[in-house]
GROMACS .gro file of C-alpha atoms in nm:
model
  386
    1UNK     CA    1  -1.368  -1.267  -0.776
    2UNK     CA    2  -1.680  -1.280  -0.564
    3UNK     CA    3  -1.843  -0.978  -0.428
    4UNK     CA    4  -1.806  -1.101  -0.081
    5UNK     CA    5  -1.432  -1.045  -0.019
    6UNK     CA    6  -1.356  -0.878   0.273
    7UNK     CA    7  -1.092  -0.643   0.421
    8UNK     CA    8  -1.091  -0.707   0.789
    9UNK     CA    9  -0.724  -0.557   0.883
   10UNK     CA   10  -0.757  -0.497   1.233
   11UNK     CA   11  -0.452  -0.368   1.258
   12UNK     CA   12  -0.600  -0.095   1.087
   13UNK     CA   13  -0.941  -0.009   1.244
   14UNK     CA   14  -1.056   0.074   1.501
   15UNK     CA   15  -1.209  -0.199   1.728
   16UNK     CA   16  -1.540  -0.144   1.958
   17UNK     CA   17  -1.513  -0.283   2.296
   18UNK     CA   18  -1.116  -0.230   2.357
   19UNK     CA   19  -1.044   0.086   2.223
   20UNK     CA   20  -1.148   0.387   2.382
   21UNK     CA   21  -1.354   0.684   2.300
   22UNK     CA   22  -1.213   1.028   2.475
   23UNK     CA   23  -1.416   1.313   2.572
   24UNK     CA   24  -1.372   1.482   2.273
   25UNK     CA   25  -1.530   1.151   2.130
   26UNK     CA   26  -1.200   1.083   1.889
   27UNK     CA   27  -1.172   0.703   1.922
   28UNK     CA   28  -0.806   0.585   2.076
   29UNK     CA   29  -0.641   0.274   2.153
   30UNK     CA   30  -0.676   0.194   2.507
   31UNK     CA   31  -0.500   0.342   2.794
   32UNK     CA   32  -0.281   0.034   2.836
   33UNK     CA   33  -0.116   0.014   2.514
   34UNK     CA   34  -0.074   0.418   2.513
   35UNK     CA   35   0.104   0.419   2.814
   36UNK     CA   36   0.339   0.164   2.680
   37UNK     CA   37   0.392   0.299   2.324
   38UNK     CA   38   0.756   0.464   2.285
   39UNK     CA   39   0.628   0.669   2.004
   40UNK     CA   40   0.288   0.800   2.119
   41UNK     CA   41   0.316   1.098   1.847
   42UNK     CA   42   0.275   0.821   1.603
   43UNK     CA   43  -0.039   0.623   1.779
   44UNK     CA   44  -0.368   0.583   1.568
   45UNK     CA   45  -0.660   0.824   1.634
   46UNK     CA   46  -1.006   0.816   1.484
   47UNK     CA   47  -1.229   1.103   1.432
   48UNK     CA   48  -1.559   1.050   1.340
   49UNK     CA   49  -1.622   1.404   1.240
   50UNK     CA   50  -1.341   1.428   1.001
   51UNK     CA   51  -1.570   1.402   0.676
   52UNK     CA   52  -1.394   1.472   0.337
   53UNK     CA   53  -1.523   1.507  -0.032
   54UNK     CA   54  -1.458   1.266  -0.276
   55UNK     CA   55  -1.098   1.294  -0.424
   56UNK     CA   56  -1.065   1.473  -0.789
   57UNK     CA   57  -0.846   1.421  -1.068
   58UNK     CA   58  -0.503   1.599  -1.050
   59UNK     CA   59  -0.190   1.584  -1.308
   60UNK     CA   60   0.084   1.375  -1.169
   61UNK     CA   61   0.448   1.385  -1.268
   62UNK     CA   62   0.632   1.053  -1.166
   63UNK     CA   63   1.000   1.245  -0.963
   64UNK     CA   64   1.148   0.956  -1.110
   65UNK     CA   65   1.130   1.106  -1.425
   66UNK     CA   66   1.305   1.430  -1.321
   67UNK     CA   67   1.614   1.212  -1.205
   68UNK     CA   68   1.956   1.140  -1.331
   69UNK     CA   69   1.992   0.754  -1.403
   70UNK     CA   70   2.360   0.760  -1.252
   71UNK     CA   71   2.194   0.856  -0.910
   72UNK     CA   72   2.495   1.173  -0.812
   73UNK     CA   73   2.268   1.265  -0.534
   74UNK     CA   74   2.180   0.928  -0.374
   75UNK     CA   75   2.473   0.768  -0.366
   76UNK     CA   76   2.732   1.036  -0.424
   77UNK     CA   77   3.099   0.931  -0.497
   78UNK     CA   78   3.255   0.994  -0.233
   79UNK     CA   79   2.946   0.838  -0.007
   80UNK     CA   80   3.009   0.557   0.251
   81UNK     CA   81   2.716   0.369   0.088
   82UNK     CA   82   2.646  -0.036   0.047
   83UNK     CA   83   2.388  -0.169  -0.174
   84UNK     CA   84   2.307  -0.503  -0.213
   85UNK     CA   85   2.015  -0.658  -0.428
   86UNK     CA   86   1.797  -0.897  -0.242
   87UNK     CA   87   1.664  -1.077  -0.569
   88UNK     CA   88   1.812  -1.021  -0.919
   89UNK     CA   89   1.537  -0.848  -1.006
   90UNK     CA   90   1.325  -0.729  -0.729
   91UNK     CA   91   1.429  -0.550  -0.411
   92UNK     CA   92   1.766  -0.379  -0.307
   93UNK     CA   93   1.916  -0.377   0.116
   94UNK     CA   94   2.015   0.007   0.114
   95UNK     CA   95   2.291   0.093   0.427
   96UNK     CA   96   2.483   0.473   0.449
   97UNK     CA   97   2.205   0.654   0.316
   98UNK     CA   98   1.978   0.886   0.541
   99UNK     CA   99   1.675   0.959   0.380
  100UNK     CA  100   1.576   1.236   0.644
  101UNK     CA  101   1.904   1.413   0.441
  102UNK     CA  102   1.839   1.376   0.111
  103UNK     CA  103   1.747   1.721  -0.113
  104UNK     CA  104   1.471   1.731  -0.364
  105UNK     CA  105   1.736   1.621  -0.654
  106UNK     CA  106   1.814   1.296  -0.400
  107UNK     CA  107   1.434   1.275  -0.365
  108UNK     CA  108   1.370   1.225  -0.719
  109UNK     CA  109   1.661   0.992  -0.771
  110UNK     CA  110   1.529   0.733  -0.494
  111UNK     CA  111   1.174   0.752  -0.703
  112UNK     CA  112   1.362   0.632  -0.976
  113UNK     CA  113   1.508   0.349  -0.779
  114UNK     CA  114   1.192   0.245  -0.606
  115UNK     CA  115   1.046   0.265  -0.960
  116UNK     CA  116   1.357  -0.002  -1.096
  117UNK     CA  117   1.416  -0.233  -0.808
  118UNK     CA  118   1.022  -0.227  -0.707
  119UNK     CA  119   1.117  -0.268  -0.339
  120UNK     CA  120   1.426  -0.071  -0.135
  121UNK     CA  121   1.486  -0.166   0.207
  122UNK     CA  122   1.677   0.128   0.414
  123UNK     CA  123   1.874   0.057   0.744
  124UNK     CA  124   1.987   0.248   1.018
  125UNK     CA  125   1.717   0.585   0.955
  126UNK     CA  126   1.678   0.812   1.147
  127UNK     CA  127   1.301   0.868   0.999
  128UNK     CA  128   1.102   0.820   1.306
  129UNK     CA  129   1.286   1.058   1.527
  130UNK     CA  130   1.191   1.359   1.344
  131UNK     CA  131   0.792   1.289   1.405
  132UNK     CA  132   0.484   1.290   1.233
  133UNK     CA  133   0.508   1.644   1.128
  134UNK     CA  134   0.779   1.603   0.924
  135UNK     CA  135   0.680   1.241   0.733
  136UNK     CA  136   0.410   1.444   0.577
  137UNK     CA  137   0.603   1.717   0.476
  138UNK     CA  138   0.873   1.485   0.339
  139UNK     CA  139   0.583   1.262   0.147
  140UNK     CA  140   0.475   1.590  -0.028
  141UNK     CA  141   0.770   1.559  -0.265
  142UNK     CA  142   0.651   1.249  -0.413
  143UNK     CA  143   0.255   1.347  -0.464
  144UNK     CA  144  -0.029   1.459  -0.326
  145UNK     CA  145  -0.092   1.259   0.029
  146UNK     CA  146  -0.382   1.028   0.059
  147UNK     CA  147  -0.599   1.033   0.382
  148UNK     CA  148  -0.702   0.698   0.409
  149UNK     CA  149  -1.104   0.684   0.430
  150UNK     CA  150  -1.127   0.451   0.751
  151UNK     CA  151  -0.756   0.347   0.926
  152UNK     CA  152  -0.624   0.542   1.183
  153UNK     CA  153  -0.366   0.838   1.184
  154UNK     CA  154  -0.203   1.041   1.450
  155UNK     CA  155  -0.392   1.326   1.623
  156UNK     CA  156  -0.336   1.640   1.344
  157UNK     CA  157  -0.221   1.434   1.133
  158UNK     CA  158  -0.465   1.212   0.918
  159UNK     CA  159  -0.217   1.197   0.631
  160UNK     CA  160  -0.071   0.911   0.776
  161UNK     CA  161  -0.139   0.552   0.776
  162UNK     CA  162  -0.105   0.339   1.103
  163UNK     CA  163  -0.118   0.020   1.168
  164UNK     CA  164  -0.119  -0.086   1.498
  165UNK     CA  165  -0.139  -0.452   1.638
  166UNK     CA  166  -0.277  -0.409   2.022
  167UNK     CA  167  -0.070  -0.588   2.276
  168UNK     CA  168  -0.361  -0.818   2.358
  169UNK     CA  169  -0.259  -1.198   2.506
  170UNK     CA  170  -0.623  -1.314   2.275
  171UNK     CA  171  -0.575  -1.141   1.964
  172UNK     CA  172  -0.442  -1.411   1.777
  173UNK     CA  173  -0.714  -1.684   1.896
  174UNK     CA  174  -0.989  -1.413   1.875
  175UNK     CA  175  -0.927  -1.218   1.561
  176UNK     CA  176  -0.655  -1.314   1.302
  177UNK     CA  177  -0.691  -1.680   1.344
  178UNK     CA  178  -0.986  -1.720   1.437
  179UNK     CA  179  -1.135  -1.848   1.125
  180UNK     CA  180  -0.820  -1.865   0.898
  181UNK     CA  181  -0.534  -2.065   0.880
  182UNK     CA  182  -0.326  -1.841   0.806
  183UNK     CA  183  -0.308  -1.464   0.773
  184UNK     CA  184  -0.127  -1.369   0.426
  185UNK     CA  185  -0.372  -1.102   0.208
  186UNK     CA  186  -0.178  -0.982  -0.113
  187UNK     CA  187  -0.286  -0.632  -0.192
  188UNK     CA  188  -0.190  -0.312  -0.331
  189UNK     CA  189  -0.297   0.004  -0.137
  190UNK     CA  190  -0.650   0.139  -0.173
  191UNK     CA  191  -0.644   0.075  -0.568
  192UNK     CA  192  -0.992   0.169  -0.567
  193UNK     CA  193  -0.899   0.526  -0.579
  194UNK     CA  194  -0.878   0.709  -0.910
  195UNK     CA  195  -0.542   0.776  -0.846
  196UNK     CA  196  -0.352   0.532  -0.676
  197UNK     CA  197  -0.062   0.532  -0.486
  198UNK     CA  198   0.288   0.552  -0.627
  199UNK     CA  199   0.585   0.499  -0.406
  200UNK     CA  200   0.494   0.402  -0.067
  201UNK     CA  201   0.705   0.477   0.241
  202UNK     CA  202   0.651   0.207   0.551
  203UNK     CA  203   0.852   0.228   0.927
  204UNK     CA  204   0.766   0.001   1.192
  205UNK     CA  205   0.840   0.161   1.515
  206UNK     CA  206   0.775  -0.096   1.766
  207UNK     CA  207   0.734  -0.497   1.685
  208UNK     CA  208   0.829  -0.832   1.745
  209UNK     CA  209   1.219  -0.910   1.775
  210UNK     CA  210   1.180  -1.170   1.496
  211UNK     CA  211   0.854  -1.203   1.286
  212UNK     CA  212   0.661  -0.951   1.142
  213UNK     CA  213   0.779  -0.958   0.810
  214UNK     CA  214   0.647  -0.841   0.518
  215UNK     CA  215   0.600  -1.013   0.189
  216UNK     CA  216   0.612  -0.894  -0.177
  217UNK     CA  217   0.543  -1.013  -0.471
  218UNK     CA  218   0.666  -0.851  -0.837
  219UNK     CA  219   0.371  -0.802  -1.089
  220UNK     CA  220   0.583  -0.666  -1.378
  221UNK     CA  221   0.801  -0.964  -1.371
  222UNK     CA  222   0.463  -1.205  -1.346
  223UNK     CA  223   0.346  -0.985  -1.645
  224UNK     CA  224   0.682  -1.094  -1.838
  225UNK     CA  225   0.641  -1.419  -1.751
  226UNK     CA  226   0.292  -1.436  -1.939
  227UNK     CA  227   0.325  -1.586  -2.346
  228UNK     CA  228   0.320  -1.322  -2.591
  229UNK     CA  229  -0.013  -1.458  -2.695
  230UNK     CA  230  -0.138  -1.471  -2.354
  231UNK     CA  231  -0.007  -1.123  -2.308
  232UNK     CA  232  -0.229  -1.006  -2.602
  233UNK     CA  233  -0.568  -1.137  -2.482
  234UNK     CA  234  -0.501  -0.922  -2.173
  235UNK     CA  235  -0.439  -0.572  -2.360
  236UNK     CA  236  -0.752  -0.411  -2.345
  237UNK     CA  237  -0.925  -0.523  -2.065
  238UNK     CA  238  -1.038  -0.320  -1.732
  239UNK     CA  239  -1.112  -0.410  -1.332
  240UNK     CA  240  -1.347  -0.272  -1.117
  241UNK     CA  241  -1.173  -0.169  -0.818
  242UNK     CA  242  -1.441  -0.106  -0.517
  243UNK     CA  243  -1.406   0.034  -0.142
  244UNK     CA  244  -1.744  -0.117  -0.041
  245UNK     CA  245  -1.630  -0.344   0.137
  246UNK     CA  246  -1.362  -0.202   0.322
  247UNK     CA  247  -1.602   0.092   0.438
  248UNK     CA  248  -1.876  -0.152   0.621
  249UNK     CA  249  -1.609  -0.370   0.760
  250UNK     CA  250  -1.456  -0.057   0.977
  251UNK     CA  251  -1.827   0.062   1.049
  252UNK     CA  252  -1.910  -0.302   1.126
  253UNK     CA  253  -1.608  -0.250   1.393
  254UNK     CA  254  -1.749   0.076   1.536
  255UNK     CA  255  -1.464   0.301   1.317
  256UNK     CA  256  -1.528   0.571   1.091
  257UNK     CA  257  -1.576   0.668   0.746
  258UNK     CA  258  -1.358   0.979   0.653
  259UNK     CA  259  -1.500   0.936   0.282
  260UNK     CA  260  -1.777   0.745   0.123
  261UNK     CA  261  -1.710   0.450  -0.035
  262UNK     CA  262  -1.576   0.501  -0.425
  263UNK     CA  263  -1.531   0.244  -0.691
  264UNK     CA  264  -1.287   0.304  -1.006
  265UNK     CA  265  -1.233   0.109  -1.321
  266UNK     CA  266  -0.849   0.033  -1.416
  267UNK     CA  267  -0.666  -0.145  -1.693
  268UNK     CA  268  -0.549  -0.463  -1.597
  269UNK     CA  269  -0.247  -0.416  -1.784
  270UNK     CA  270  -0.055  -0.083  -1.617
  271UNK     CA  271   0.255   0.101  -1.798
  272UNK     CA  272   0.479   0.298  -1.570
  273UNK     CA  273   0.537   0.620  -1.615
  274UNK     CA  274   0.869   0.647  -1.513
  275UNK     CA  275   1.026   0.274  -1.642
  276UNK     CA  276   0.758   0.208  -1.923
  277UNK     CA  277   0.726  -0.151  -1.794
  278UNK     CA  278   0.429  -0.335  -1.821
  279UNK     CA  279   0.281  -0.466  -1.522
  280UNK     CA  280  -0.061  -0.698  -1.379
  281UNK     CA  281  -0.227  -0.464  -1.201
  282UNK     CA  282  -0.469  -0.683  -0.946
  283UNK     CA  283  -0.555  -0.625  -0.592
  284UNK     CA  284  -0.744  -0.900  -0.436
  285UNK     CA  285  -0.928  -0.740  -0.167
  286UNK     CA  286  -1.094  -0.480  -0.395
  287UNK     CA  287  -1.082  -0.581  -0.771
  288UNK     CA  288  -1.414  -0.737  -0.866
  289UNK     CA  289  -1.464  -0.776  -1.235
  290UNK     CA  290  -1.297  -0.791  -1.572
  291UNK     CA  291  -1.557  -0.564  -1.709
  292UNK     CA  292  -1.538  -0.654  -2.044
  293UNK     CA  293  -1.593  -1.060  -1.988
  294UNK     CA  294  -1.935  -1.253  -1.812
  295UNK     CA  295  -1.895  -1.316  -1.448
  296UNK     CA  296  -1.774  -1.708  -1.475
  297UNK     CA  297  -1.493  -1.566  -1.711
  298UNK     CA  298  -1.392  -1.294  -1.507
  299UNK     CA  299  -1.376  -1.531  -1.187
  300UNK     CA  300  -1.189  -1.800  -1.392
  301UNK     CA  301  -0.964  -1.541  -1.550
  302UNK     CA  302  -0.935  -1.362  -1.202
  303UNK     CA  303  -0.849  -1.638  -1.025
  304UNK     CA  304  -0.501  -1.772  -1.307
  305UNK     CA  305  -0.400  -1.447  -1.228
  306UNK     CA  306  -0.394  -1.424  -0.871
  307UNK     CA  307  -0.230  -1.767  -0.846
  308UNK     CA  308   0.039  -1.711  -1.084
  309UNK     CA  309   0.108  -1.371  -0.878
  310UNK     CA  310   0.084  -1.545  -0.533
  311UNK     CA  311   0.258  -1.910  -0.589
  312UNK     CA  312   0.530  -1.816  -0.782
  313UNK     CA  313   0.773  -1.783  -0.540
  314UNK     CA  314   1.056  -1.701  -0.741
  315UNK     CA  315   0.905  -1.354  -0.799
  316UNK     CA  316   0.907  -1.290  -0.469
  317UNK     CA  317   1.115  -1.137  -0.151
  318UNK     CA  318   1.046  -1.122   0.208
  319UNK     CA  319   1.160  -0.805   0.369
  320UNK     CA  320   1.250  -0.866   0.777
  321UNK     CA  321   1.208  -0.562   0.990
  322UNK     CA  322   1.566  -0.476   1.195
  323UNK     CA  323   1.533  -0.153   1.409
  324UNK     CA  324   1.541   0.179   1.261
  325UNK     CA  325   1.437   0.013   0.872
  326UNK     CA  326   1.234   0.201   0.621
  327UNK     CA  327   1.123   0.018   0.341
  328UNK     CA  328   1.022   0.178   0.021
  329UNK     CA  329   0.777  -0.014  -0.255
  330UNK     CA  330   0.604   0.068  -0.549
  331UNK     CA  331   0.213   0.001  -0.581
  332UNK     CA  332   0.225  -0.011  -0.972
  333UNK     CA  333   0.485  -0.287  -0.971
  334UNK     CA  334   0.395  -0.497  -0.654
  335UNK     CA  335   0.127  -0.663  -0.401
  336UNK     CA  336   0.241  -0.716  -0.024
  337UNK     CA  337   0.090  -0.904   0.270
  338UNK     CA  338   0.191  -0.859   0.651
  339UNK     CA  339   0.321  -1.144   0.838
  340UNK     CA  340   0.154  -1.247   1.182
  341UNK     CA  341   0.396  -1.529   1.277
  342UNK     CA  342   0.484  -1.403   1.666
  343UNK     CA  343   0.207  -1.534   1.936
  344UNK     CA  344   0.368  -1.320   2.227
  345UNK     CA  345   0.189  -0.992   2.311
  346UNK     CA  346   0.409  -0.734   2.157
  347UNK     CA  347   0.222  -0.458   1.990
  348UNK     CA  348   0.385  -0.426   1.643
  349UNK     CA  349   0.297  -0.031   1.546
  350UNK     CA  350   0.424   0.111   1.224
  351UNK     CA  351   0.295   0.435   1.012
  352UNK     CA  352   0.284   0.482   0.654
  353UNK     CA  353   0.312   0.789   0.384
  354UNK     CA  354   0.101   0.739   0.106
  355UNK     CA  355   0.129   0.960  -0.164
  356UNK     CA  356  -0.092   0.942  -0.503
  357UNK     CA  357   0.020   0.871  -0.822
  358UNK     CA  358  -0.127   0.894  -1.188
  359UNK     CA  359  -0.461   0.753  -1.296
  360UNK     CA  360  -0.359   0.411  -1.415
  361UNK     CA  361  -0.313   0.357  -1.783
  362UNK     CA  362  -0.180   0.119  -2.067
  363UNK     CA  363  -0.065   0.333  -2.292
  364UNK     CA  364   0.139   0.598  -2.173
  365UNK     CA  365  -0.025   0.817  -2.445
  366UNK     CA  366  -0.298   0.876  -2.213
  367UNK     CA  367  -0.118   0.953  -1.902
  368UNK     CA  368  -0.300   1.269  -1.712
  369UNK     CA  369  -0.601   1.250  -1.891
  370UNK     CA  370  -0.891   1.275  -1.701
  371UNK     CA  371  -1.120   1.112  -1.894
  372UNK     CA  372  -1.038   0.828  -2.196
  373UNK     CA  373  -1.243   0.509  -2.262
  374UNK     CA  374  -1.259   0.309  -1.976
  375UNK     CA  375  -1.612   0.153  -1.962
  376UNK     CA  376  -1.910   0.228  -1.810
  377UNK     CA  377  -1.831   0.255  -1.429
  378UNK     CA  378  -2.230   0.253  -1.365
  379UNK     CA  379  -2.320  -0.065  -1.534
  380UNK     CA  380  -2.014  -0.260  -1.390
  381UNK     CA  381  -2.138  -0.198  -1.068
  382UNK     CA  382  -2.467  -0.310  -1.152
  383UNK     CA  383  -2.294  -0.632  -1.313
  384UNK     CA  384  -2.131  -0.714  -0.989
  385UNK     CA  385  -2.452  -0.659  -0.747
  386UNK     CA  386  -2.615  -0.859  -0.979
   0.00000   0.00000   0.00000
């Protein structure tokens, strides 16, 4: 894939000329869209002198491998609970469970499900209400919390992920549209971390009545998909994973940069810890190279892959976003991409929990090792700028 991908979420950063900088010089959306937030607790801040060190390496133990299979705590017996699978084999419509209620055994157990159905869709939680406060300390259970580098978070709070899409009659015509046709971006969260996210919590507070939706796409069934033969020549082989890009896009914006830019190199085949599946680990907007091939094969190579994830639609689910939803996904096993399909000026303002998994590997034999063979990170990154 070309060096010259971008990540230009804007529903993610902050944007220069109609956001606001307070006194106190932490950038904020504008006064307009505070005052008409319902859940200004939740509403994306910037601080541009919140400055962090580079993330280290940290043992990770996958809850989902501390569960019981049978689920006792999740969906006890006597539980007025209703599950219903979305596809066979990716995604599951959860109603009667409240996660706010659920004790660390019940914690574990939905790690295990999000690690087996990929995607979980929860209605009718009472998440939100409890505020920012407690999302983080209910995230801690499942790893240790990223702070995204440049997207906003809630004042105190930089654990958590917003994304906010401004109320703003022009900015379809003037920013998402204006030089696409269309809006979809398959991605995994910030892969270019050493240690990527895990399960991934997402609530949308406010949004659209219809629209909005969020799609998501099944890597470990695209893996199976692959010919055993064709599964071989992929064994083996690593992907630079880079943040360049996504660090001078929000300074390009007039946001900040929590953390310098990192880069990471990560099988392209990934093993879960906690299901052993195999899975095509890809993210468009920040893998760069198959290290071990020359630039035309990597692109060529690159690009199969990314198609067979993205147009087959029969690995794929659309999750719609009724009041009071959680969804739950699992970055090993799955890409996403937002929806922008509504053209009336409804801000659509969600937050998400982030917590960190292991350092990718293929063979589970090498899970929490710090260091094993992965390639020189050094000269990859020379490759590429080259």
């Amino acid at each position: 894939m070309s060096s010259s991908a971008t990540y230009g979420n804007f529903d993610t950063h902050f944007y220069k000329g109609q956001d606001e900088v307070g006194e106190d010089g932490i950038l904020t959306i504008n006064k307009r869209n505070r005052d008409q937030s319902h859940f200004p607790d939740f509403l994306p801040t910037w601080d541009p002198k919140q400055k962090y060190p580079p993330l280290k390496f940290f043992k990770h133990v996958d809850p989902g491998t501390r569960a019981d299979p049978s689920f006792p705590n999740l969906f006890p017996k006597d539980g007025d609970h209703k599950v219903k699978r979305i596809t066979p084999k990716l995604g599951s419509e959860i109603r009667g469970v409240q996660l706010s209620q659920l004790d660390d055994k019940g914690k574990d157990e939905l790690a295990l499900l999000v690690a087996q159905r990929g995607v979980v869709v929860f209605r009718e939680q009472d998440f939100a209400k409890h505020g920012p406060k407690f999302a983080v300390e209910y995230g801690k259970h499942f790893g240790r919390l990223h702070i995204h580098p440049t997207s906003g978070a809630p004042r105190g709070h930089p654990e958590l992920h917003i994304t906010y899409r401004r109320a703003d009659p022009g900015e379809f015509e003037r920013r998402v549209f204006a030089n696409r046709t269309n809006n979809v971006g398959w991605h995994s969260d910030v892969s270019y971390e050493l240690q990527p996210p895990g399960i991934t919590f997402f609530s949308v507070l406010e949004g659209p009545e219809s629209g909005g939706d969020t799609i998501f796409a099944d890597t470990t069934e695209a893996y199976n998909r692959l010919s055993p033969e064709f599964q071989k020549r992929l064994a083996g082989l690593h992907v630079l994973h880079t943040s360049k890009d996504q660090a001078s896009n929000s300074l390009s914006l007039g946001g900040i940069e929590r953390r310098k830019p990192v880069s990471n190199i990560h099988p392209l085949i990934r093993t879960h810890p906690a299901t052993g599946a195999k899975t095509i680990y890809l993210n468009k907007p920040f893998s760069r190279r198959i290290i071990e091939l020359k630039e035309e094969e990597s692109d060529y190579l690159l690009k199969f892959l990314f198609d067979h994830i993205e147009q087959s639609h029969d690995l794929q689910l659309r999750a719609n976003w009724e009041p009071n939803s959680v969804v739950l996904w699992d970055n090993r096993r799955s890409v996403h991409s937002a929806i922008i399909d509504w053209d009336t000026p409804i801000s659509r303002h969600a937050f998400r929990i982030t917590p960190q998994a292991e350092r990718p590997v293929e063979d589970l034999k090498d899970l929490n090792k710090e260091e094993y063979d992965i390639g020189d990170l050094e000269e990859a990154l020379k490759a590429v700028v080259a």
